[in-house]
Short mmCIF file of N, CA and C in Angstrom, two decimals:
data_model
loop_
_atom_site.label_atom_id
_atom_site.label_comp_id
_atom_site.label_asym_id
_atom_site.label_seq_id
_atom_site.Cartn_x
_atom_site.Cartn_y
_atom_site.Cartn_z
N SER A 1 0.84 -1.18 0.00
CA SER A 1 0.00 0.00 0.00
C SER A 1 0.88 1.25 0.00
N ALA A 2 0.45 2.26 -0.72
CA ALA A 2 1.21 3.50 -0.82
C ALA A 2 0.78 4.52 0.22
N GLU A 3 -0.14 4.18 1.08
CA GLU A 3 -0.63 5.14 2.06
C GLU A 3 0.42 5.43 3.11
N LEU A 4 0.43 6.67 3.56
CA LEU A 4 1.35 7.08 4.61
C LEU A 4 0.67 6.99 5.96
N GLY A 5 1.42 6.56 6.96
CA GLY A 5 0.92 6.53 8.33
C GLY A 5 1.52 7.67 9.13
N SER A 6 0.88 8.02 10.21
CA SER A 6 1.31 9.18 10.99
C SER A 6 2.72 9.00 11.57
N SER A 7 3.16 7.77 11.78
CA SER A 7 4.47 7.53 12.38
C SER A 7 5.52 7.04 11.38
N ASP A 8 5.23 7.08 10.11
CA ASP A 8 6.20 6.63 9.11
C ASP A 8 7.48 7.45 9.16
N VAL A 9 8.55 6.82 8.72
CA VAL A 9 9.81 7.52 8.47
C VAL A 9 9.98 7.49 6.96
N VAL A 10 9.94 8.67 6.35
CA VAL A 10 9.90 8.81 4.89
C VAL A 10 11.22 9.37 4.38
N ILE A 11 11.72 8.76 3.31
CA ILE A 11 12.91 9.27 2.62
C ILE A 11 12.52 9.61 1.19
N ASP A 12 12.81 10.82 0.80
CA ASP A 12 12.58 11.30 -0.56
C ASP A 12 13.95 11.40 -1.23
N VAL A 13 14.21 10.52 -2.19
CA VAL A 13 15.52 10.41 -2.83
C VAL A 13 15.58 11.31 -4.06
N ASP A 14 16.60 12.14 -4.12
CA ASP A 14 16.74 13.13 -5.19
C ASP A 14 15.54 14.06 -5.18
N CYS A 15 15.26 14.63 -4.00
CA CYS A 15 14.00 15.33 -3.75
C CYS A 15 13.91 16.73 -4.34
N GLY A 16 14.97 17.24 -4.93
CA GLY A 16 14.88 18.55 -5.55
C GLY A 16 14.44 19.62 -4.56
N ASP A 17 13.33 20.28 -4.85
CA ASP A 17 12.86 21.36 -3.98
C ASP A 17 12.10 20.86 -2.75
N GLY A 18 11.94 19.55 -2.60
CA GLY A 18 11.30 18.98 -1.42
C GLY A 18 9.80 19.03 -1.39
N ARG A 19 9.18 19.46 -2.48
CA ARG A 19 7.73 19.64 -2.54
C ARG A 19 6.96 18.39 -2.09
N SER A 20 7.36 17.22 -2.57
CA SER A 20 6.66 15.98 -2.19
C SER A 20 6.86 15.64 -0.72
N LEU A 21 8.05 15.89 -0.24
CA LEU A 21 8.35 15.63 1.17
C LEU A 21 7.53 16.54 2.08
N TYR A 22 7.43 17.81 1.71
CA TYR A 22 6.66 18.75 2.51
C TYR A 22 5.17 18.40 2.49
N ALA A 23 4.68 17.94 1.36
CA ALA A 23 3.27 17.52 1.28
C ALA A 23 3.03 16.32 2.19
N ALA A 24 4.00 15.42 2.28
CA ALA A 24 3.85 14.23 3.12
C ALA A 24 3.73 14.58 4.60
N ALA A 25 4.27 15.72 5.00
CA ALA A 25 4.22 16.12 6.41
C ALA A 25 2.80 16.24 6.93
N ALA A 26 1.84 16.47 6.05
CA ALA A 26 0.44 16.56 6.48
C ALA A 26 -0.09 15.22 6.99
N TRP A 27 0.45 14.11 6.49
CA TRP A 27 0.01 12.78 6.90
C TRP A 27 0.96 12.17 7.93
N VAL A 28 2.22 12.46 7.80
CA VAL A 28 3.22 11.91 8.71
C VAL A 28 3.39 12.92 9.84
N THR A 29 2.48 12.85 10.80
CA THR A 29 2.42 13.88 11.83
C THR A 29 3.33 13.60 13.03
N ARG A 30 3.74 12.35 13.22
CA ARG A 30 4.61 12.00 14.34
C ARG A 30 5.94 11.40 13.87
N GLY A 31 6.01 11.01 12.62
CA GLY A 31 7.22 10.39 12.09
C GLY A 31 8.24 11.42 11.66
N ARG A 32 9.24 10.93 10.94
CA ARG A 32 10.30 11.80 10.45
C ARG A 32 10.32 11.79 8.94
N LEU A 33 10.83 12.89 8.37
CA LEU A 33 10.91 13.02 6.92
C LEU A 33 12.33 13.46 6.57
N ALA A 34 12.94 12.75 5.62
CA ALA A 34 14.30 13.07 5.22
C ALA A 34 14.38 13.19 3.71
N GLY A 35 15.04 14.22 3.26
CA GLY A 35 15.27 14.40 1.84
C GLY A 35 16.75 14.18 1.53
N VAL A 36 17.00 13.56 0.39
CA VAL A 36 18.37 13.40 -0.10
C VAL A 36 18.48 14.22 -1.38
N VAL A 37 19.42 15.17 -1.37
CA VAL A 37 19.61 16.06 -2.51
C VAL A 37 21.07 16.02 -2.95
N ARG A 38 21.30 16.45 -4.16
CA ARG A 38 22.68 16.56 -4.66
C ARG A 38 23.38 17.66 -3.85
N THR A 39 24.69 17.53 -3.70
CA THR A 39 25.47 18.45 -2.88
C THR A 39 25.22 19.91 -3.24
N GLU A 40 25.12 20.20 -4.53
CA GLU A 40 24.93 21.60 -4.95
C GLU A 40 23.56 22.14 -4.56
N GLN A 41 22.62 21.29 -4.19
CA GLN A 41 21.28 21.72 -3.80
C GLN A 41 21.10 21.79 -2.29
N LEU A 42 22.10 21.33 -1.53
CA LEU A 42 21.92 21.14 -0.09
C LEU A 42 21.61 22.44 0.65
N SER A 43 22.33 23.50 0.42
CA SER A 43 22.10 24.75 1.17
C SER A 43 20.68 25.26 0.99
N ALA A 44 20.20 25.28 -0.24
CA ALA A 44 18.84 25.75 -0.51
C ALA A 44 17.81 24.81 0.12
N ALA A 45 18.06 23.50 0.04
CA ALA A 45 17.12 22.53 0.61
C ALA A 45 17.07 22.65 2.13
N GLN A 46 18.22 22.83 2.76
CA GLN A 46 18.24 22.98 4.22
C GLN A 46 17.54 24.27 4.66
N ALA A 47 17.71 25.34 3.91
CA ALA A 47 17.04 26.60 4.24
C ALA A 47 15.53 26.46 4.12
N ALA A 48 15.07 25.80 3.06
CA ALA A 48 13.63 25.60 2.87
C ALA A 48 13.07 24.71 3.96
N ALA A 49 13.79 23.66 4.33
CA ALA A 49 13.32 22.76 5.39
C ALA A 49 13.25 23.50 6.73
N ALA A 50 14.23 24.35 7.01
CA ALA A 50 14.25 25.09 8.26
C ALA A 50 13.07 26.07 8.36
N ALA A 51 12.61 26.56 7.22
CA ALA A 51 11.49 27.50 7.21
C ALA A 51 10.13 26.81 7.21
N HIS A 52 10.11 25.49 7.05
CA HIS A 52 8.84 24.74 6.99
C HIS A 52 8.24 24.62 8.39
N PRO A 53 6.91 24.66 8.52
CA PRO A 53 6.27 24.52 9.83
C PRO A 53 6.64 23.23 10.57
N ASP A 54 7.00 22.18 9.83
CA ASP A 54 7.37 20.91 10.45
C ASP A 54 8.89 20.72 10.47
N ALA A 55 9.63 21.80 10.56
CA ALA A 55 11.09 21.76 10.48
C ALA A 55 11.73 20.80 11.49
N ALA A 56 11.13 20.65 12.65
CA ALA A 56 11.71 19.78 13.67
C ALA A 56 11.74 18.31 13.24
N ARG A 57 10.90 17.94 12.29
CA ARG A 57 10.84 16.54 11.82
C ARG A 57 11.46 16.35 10.45
N LEU A 58 11.98 17.43 9.87
CA LEU A 58 12.56 17.38 8.51
C LEU A 58 14.07 17.49 8.56
N THR A 59 14.74 16.64 7.78
CA THR A 59 16.19 16.77 7.62
C THR A 59 16.52 16.63 6.14
N MET A 60 17.56 17.30 5.74
CA MET A 60 18.06 17.21 4.37
C MET A 60 19.49 16.72 4.41
N HIS A 61 19.82 15.82 3.50
CA HIS A 61 21.15 15.21 3.44
C HIS A 61 21.71 15.34 2.03
N ALA A 62 23.00 15.58 1.93
CA ALA A 62 23.67 15.58 0.63
C ALA A 62 23.98 14.13 0.26
N GLY A 63 23.62 13.75 -0.96
CA GLY A 63 23.90 12.39 -1.41
C GLY A 63 23.37 12.17 -2.79
N THR A 64 23.52 10.95 -3.25
CA THR A 64 23.00 10.54 -4.54
C THR A 64 22.22 9.25 -4.37
N PRO A 65 21.38 8.91 -5.32
CA PRO A 65 20.65 7.64 -5.22
C PRO A 65 21.58 6.43 -5.20
N GLU A 66 22.79 6.59 -5.74
CA GLU A 66 23.74 5.48 -5.77
C GLU A 66 24.48 5.30 -4.45
N SER A 67 24.43 6.30 -3.59
CA SER A 67 25.14 6.25 -2.31
C SER A 67 24.35 7.08 -1.29
N LEU A 68 23.31 6.49 -0.75
CA LEU A 68 22.43 7.21 0.18
C LEU A 68 23.12 7.37 1.54
N PRO A 69 23.13 8.58 2.08
CA PRO A 69 23.82 8.87 3.34
C PRO A 69 22.97 8.53 4.56
N LEU A 70 22.40 7.34 4.57
CA LEU A 70 21.48 6.94 5.64
C LEU A 70 21.84 5.53 6.09
N GLU A 71 21.50 5.23 7.34
CA GLU A 71 21.80 3.92 7.89
C GLU A 71 20.84 2.86 7.35
N ASP A 72 21.28 1.62 7.44
CA ASP A 72 20.46 0.49 7.02
C ASP A 72 19.14 0.47 7.80
N GLY A 73 18.06 0.12 7.12
CA GLY A 73 16.77 -0.05 7.78
C GLY A 73 16.22 1.20 8.42
N THR A 74 16.51 2.36 7.87
CA THR A 74 16.10 3.64 8.44
C THR A 74 14.63 3.98 8.18
N ALA A 75 14.12 3.65 7.00
CA ALA A 75 12.83 4.18 6.55
C ALA A 75 11.74 3.12 6.45
N SER A 76 10.52 3.55 6.68
CA SER A 76 9.36 2.70 6.41
C SER A 76 8.82 2.97 5.01
N VAL A 77 9.14 4.14 4.45
CA VAL A 77 8.72 4.51 3.10
C VAL A 77 9.88 5.25 2.43
N ALA A 78 10.17 4.89 1.19
CA ALA A 78 11.15 5.63 0.39
C ALA A 78 10.55 5.86 -0.97
N TRP A 79 10.84 7.04 -1.53
CA TRP A 79 10.36 7.28 -2.89
C TRP A 79 11.35 8.12 -3.66
N SER A 80 11.19 8.03 -4.96
CA SER A 80 11.94 8.86 -5.90
C SER A 80 10.94 9.30 -6.95
N ILE A 81 10.73 10.60 -7.05
CA ILE A 81 9.71 11.14 -7.94
C ILE A 81 10.36 11.97 -9.04
N ARG A 82 10.17 11.53 -10.26
CA ARG A 82 10.69 12.22 -11.44
C ARG A 82 12.21 12.44 -11.40
N ALA A 83 12.92 11.48 -10.81
CA ALA A 83 14.37 11.59 -10.73
C ALA A 83 15.07 10.40 -11.39
N LEU A 84 14.32 9.42 -11.82
CA LEU A 84 14.89 8.20 -12.38
C LEU A 84 15.83 8.46 -13.54
N SER A 85 15.53 9.43 -14.36
CA SER A 85 16.37 9.72 -15.53
C SER A 85 17.76 10.21 -15.13
N ALA A 86 17.93 10.65 -13.87
CA ALA A 86 19.23 11.12 -13.40
C ALA A 86 20.05 10.01 -12.75
N TRP A 87 19.48 8.83 -12.59
CA TRP A 87 20.21 7.73 -11.98
C TRP A 87 21.29 7.25 -12.94
N THR A 88 22.53 7.27 -12.51
CA THR A 88 23.62 6.82 -13.38
C THR A 88 23.83 5.31 -13.32
N ASP A 89 23.45 4.68 -12.20
CA ASP A 89 23.61 3.24 -12.04
C ASP A 89 22.35 2.68 -11.38
N PRO A 90 21.31 2.39 -12.20
CA PRO A 90 20.03 1.97 -11.63
C PRO A 90 20.11 0.77 -10.70
N SER A 91 20.95 -0.21 -10.99
CA SER A 91 21.02 -1.38 -10.10
C SER A 91 21.59 -0.99 -8.73
N ARG A 92 22.55 -0.07 -8.71
CA ARG A 92 23.10 0.41 -7.44
C ARG A 92 22.05 1.22 -6.68
N CYS A 93 21.30 2.05 -7.38
CA CYS A 93 20.24 2.85 -6.74
C CYS A 93 19.19 1.95 -6.09
N VAL A 94 18.77 0.93 -6.81
CA VAL A 94 17.77 0.01 -6.29
C VAL A 94 18.31 -0.72 -5.06
N ALA A 95 19.58 -1.13 -5.11
CA ALA A 95 20.19 -1.79 -3.95
C ALA A 95 20.23 -0.85 -2.75
N GLU A 96 20.54 0.42 -2.98
CA GLU A 96 20.57 1.40 -1.90
C GLU A 96 19.18 1.63 -1.31
N LEU A 97 18.19 1.71 -2.16
CA LEU A 97 16.82 1.89 -1.66
C LEU A 97 16.41 0.69 -0.80
N HIS A 98 16.77 -0.50 -1.24
CA HIS A 98 16.47 -1.70 -0.47
C HIS A 98 17.19 -1.65 0.89
N ARG A 99 18.43 -1.22 0.88
CA ARG A 99 19.24 -1.17 2.10
C ARG A 99 18.64 -0.22 3.15
N VAL A 100 18.17 0.94 2.73
CA VAL A 100 17.69 1.93 3.71
C VAL A 100 16.27 1.68 4.19
N LEU A 101 15.55 0.80 3.51
CA LEU A 101 14.19 0.48 3.96
C LEU A 101 14.20 -0.59 5.05
N LYS A 102 13.30 -0.45 5.99
CA LYS A 102 13.08 -1.48 7.01
C LYS A 102 12.44 -2.69 6.34
N PRO A 103 12.57 -3.88 6.90
CA PRO A 103 11.82 -5.02 6.36
C PRO A 103 10.33 -4.68 6.32
N GLY A 104 9.71 -4.93 5.20
CA GLY A 104 8.30 -4.59 5.01
C GLY A 104 8.09 -3.15 4.55
N GLY A 105 9.17 -2.37 4.47
CA GLY A 105 9.07 -0.98 4.03
C GLY A 105 8.58 -0.87 2.60
N ARG A 106 8.03 0.27 2.27
CA ARG A 106 7.39 0.47 0.97
C ARG A 106 8.20 1.42 0.10
N LEU A 107 8.26 1.11 -1.18
CA LEU A 107 9.00 1.90 -2.16
C LEU A 107 8.06 2.38 -3.25
N LEU A 108 8.23 3.64 -3.64
CA LEU A 108 7.51 4.19 -4.78
C LEU A 108 8.52 4.90 -5.68
N ILE A 109 8.44 4.63 -6.96
CA ILE A 109 9.25 5.34 -7.94
C ILE A 109 8.30 5.82 -9.02
N ALA A 110 8.22 7.13 -9.19
CA ALA A 110 7.38 7.71 -10.24
C ALA A 110 8.31 8.33 -11.28
N ALA A 111 8.03 8.03 -12.55
CA ALA A 111 8.90 8.53 -13.62
C ALA A 111 8.09 8.78 -14.87
N GLU A 112 8.58 9.70 -15.68
CA GLU A 112 7.98 9.86 -17.01
C GLU A 112 8.21 8.56 -17.76
N ALA A 113 7.22 8.15 -18.53
CA ALA A 113 7.31 6.88 -19.23
C ALA A 113 8.55 6.81 -20.11
N SER A 114 8.95 7.92 -20.68
CA SER A 114 10.11 7.93 -21.57
C SER A 114 11.42 7.71 -20.82
N ALA A 115 11.39 7.76 -19.48
CA ALA A 115 12.61 7.62 -18.70
C ALA A 115 12.57 6.43 -17.74
N CYS A 116 11.56 5.58 -17.84
CA CYS A 116 11.41 4.54 -16.83
C CYS A 116 12.13 3.25 -17.16
N GLY A 117 12.61 3.11 -18.37
CA GLY A 117 13.29 1.89 -18.75
C GLY A 117 14.78 1.98 -18.55
N ILE A 118 15.42 0.89 -18.85
CA ILE A 118 16.87 0.81 -18.73
C ILE A 118 17.36 0.19 -20.02
N GLY A 119 18.40 0.74 -20.57
CA GLY A 119 18.94 0.17 -21.79
C GLY A 119 18.36 0.83 -23.02
N ASP A 120 18.22 0.05 -24.08
CA ASP A 120 17.85 0.59 -25.39
C ASP A 120 16.42 1.13 -25.46
N ASP A 121 15.48 0.51 -24.76
CA ASP A 121 14.08 0.94 -24.83
C ASP A 121 13.73 1.69 -23.56
N ALA A 122 13.90 3.00 -23.57
CA ALA A 122 13.72 3.80 -22.36
C ALA A 122 12.28 3.82 -21.86
N SER A 123 11.31 3.44 -22.68
CA SER A 123 9.92 3.48 -22.23
C SER A 123 9.42 2.12 -21.72
N ASN A 124 10.27 1.13 -21.70
CA ASN A 124 9.87 -0.20 -21.25
C ASN A 124 10.16 -0.36 -19.76
N PRO A 125 9.12 -0.50 -18.92
CA PRO A 125 9.35 -0.61 -17.48
C PRO A 125 9.84 -1.98 -17.02
N ALA A 126 9.81 -2.99 -17.88
CA ALA A 126 10.17 -4.35 -17.46
C ALA A 126 11.57 -4.46 -16.86
N PRO A 127 12.60 -3.81 -17.44
CA PRO A 127 13.93 -3.96 -16.82
C PRO A 127 14.01 -3.43 -15.39
N LEU A 128 13.37 -2.30 -15.10
CA LEU A 128 13.39 -1.79 -13.74
C LEU A 128 12.60 -2.71 -12.82
N LYS A 129 11.50 -3.22 -13.28
CA LYS A 129 10.72 -4.17 -12.48
C LYS A 129 11.58 -5.39 -12.14
N THR A 130 12.35 -5.86 -13.10
CA THR A 130 13.24 -7.00 -12.87
C THR A 130 14.32 -6.64 -11.86
N LEU A 131 14.90 -5.44 -11.99
CA LEU A 131 15.92 -4.99 -11.02
C LEU A 131 15.36 -4.95 -9.61
N LEU A 132 14.14 -4.43 -9.47
CA LEU A 132 13.52 -4.36 -8.15
C LEU A 132 13.36 -5.75 -7.55
N ARG A 133 12.88 -6.68 -8.33
CA ARG A 133 12.71 -8.05 -7.83
C ARG A 133 14.06 -8.68 -7.48
N SER A 134 15.05 -8.46 -8.33
CA SER A 134 16.38 -9.02 -8.08
C SER A 134 17.01 -8.48 -6.80
N ALA A 135 16.69 -7.25 -6.45
CA ALA A 135 17.23 -6.62 -5.24
C ALA A 135 16.52 -7.09 -3.97
N GLY A 136 15.44 -7.84 -4.11
CA GLY A 136 14.73 -8.34 -2.94
C GLY A 136 13.40 -7.67 -2.67
N PHE A 137 12.97 -6.80 -3.58
CA PHE A 137 11.65 -6.19 -3.41
C PHE A 137 10.57 -7.20 -3.78
N ARG A 138 9.45 -7.12 -3.10
CA ARG A 138 8.33 -8.04 -3.32
C ARG A 138 7.09 -7.23 -3.73
N ALA A 139 6.10 -7.93 -4.21
CA ALA A 139 4.82 -7.32 -4.59
C ALA A 139 5.06 -6.11 -5.50
N VAL A 140 5.93 -6.28 -6.49
CA VAL A 140 6.27 -5.18 -7.40
C VAL A 140 5.10 -4.95 -8.35
N GLU A 141 4.59 -3.73 -8.34
CA GLU A 141 3.50 -3.34 -9.23
C GLU A 141 3.96 -2.21 -10.12
N VAL A 142 3.45 -2.20 -11.34
CA VAL A 142 3.73 -1.11 -12.28
C VAL A 142 2.39 -0.58 -12.76
N ARG A 143 2.21 0.72 -12.62
CA ARG A 143 0.97 1.36 -13.08
C ARG A 143 1.33 2.52 -14.00
N ARG A 144 0.65 2.59 -15.09
CA ARG A 144 0.83 3.71 -16.02
C ARG A 144 -0.27 4.73 -15.74
N TYR A 145 0.07 6.00 -15.85
CA TYR A 145 -0.92 7.06 -15.63
C TYR A 145 -0.51 8.30 -16.40
N ARG A 146 -1.42 9.23 -16.48
CA ARG A 146 -1.14 10.52 -17.11
C ARG A 146 -0.99 11.57 -16.03
N ASP A 147 0.03 12.39 -16.20
CA ASP A 147 0.28 13.51 -15.29
C ASP A 147 0.28 14.75 -16.18
N GLY A 148 -0.90 15.35 -16.35
CA GLY A 148 -1.03 16.43 -17.34
C GLY A 148 -0.88 15.82 -18.72
N ASP A 149 0.02 16.36 -19.50
CA ASP A 149 0.27 15.83 -20.84
C ASP A 149 1.28 14.70 -20.85
N ALA A 150 1.98 14.52 -19.76
CA ALA A 150 3.03 13.51 -19.71
C ALA A 150 2.47 12.13 -19.38
N ARG A 151 3.01 11.14 -20.05
CA ARG A 151 2.71 9.75 -19.69
C ARG A 151 3.72 9.34 -18.66
N SER A 152 3.24 8.77 -17.58
CA SER A 152 4.11 8.42 -16.47
C SER A 152 3.90 6.99 -16.03
N VAL A 153 4.85 6.51 -15.25
CA VAL A 153 4.80 5.16 -14.72
C VAL A 153 5.10 5.22 -13.23
N LEU A 154 4.33 4.47 -12.45
CA LEU A 154 4.54 4.37 -11.01
C LEU A 154 4.92 2.93 -10.69
N PHE A 155 6.07 2.77 -10.03
CA PHE A 155 6.50 1.46 -9.54
C PHE A 155 6.24 1.44 -8.03
N MET A 156 5.60 0.40 -7.54
CA MET A 156 5.37 0.25 -6.12
C MET A 156 5.86 -1.13 -5.70
N ALA A 157 6.53 -1.20 -4.57
CA ALA A 157 7.08 -2.47 -4.12
C ALA A 157 7.24 -2.44 -2.60
N SER A 158 7.48 -3.58 -2.03
CA SER A 158 7.79 -3.63 -0.60
C SER A 158 9.08 -4.41 -0.41
N ARG A 159 9.80 -4.04 0.62
CA ARG A 159 11.06 -4.74 0.92
C ARG A 159 10.71 -6.05 1.60
N GLY A 160 11.34 -7.11 1.15
CA GLY A 160 11.13 -8.41 1.79
C GLY A 160 11.53 -8.37 3.25
N ARG A 161 10.94 -9.23 4.02
CA ARG A 161 11.20 -9.25 5.47
C ARG A 161 12.44 -9.99 5.83
#
């Protein structure tokens, strides 16, 4: 399930301006929220987080999807929204997402359809679905949807126990 609970620990990987993370604060009222941004974005992300009404529960970290600066089993939910095209090593990113999730933790990856594949056919979600399963994710689902004019794909999975 993609629903957020009030005590979840959420990680937003390659979170950019943090918009999705800040929106999650409305549901995650007792848990923690962490954003991972590229080093060059860290100062702006930290300033925005400090100004947010839920600043006490928000942290921003410099890192990449290939090397997440978080301890093993940290999160109950991790997501990456519209950042898949920036992943330089998708298998390493998937392994890192698996590592930082608690057993039973939930993963969401949302991407434009044109960027959700790996290899020659960038619009084919099957290779990423295979990578997720190979990394130990279970109940891997792929849903296609429209986001305005863009065709998008949502991957949902849970970390094996």
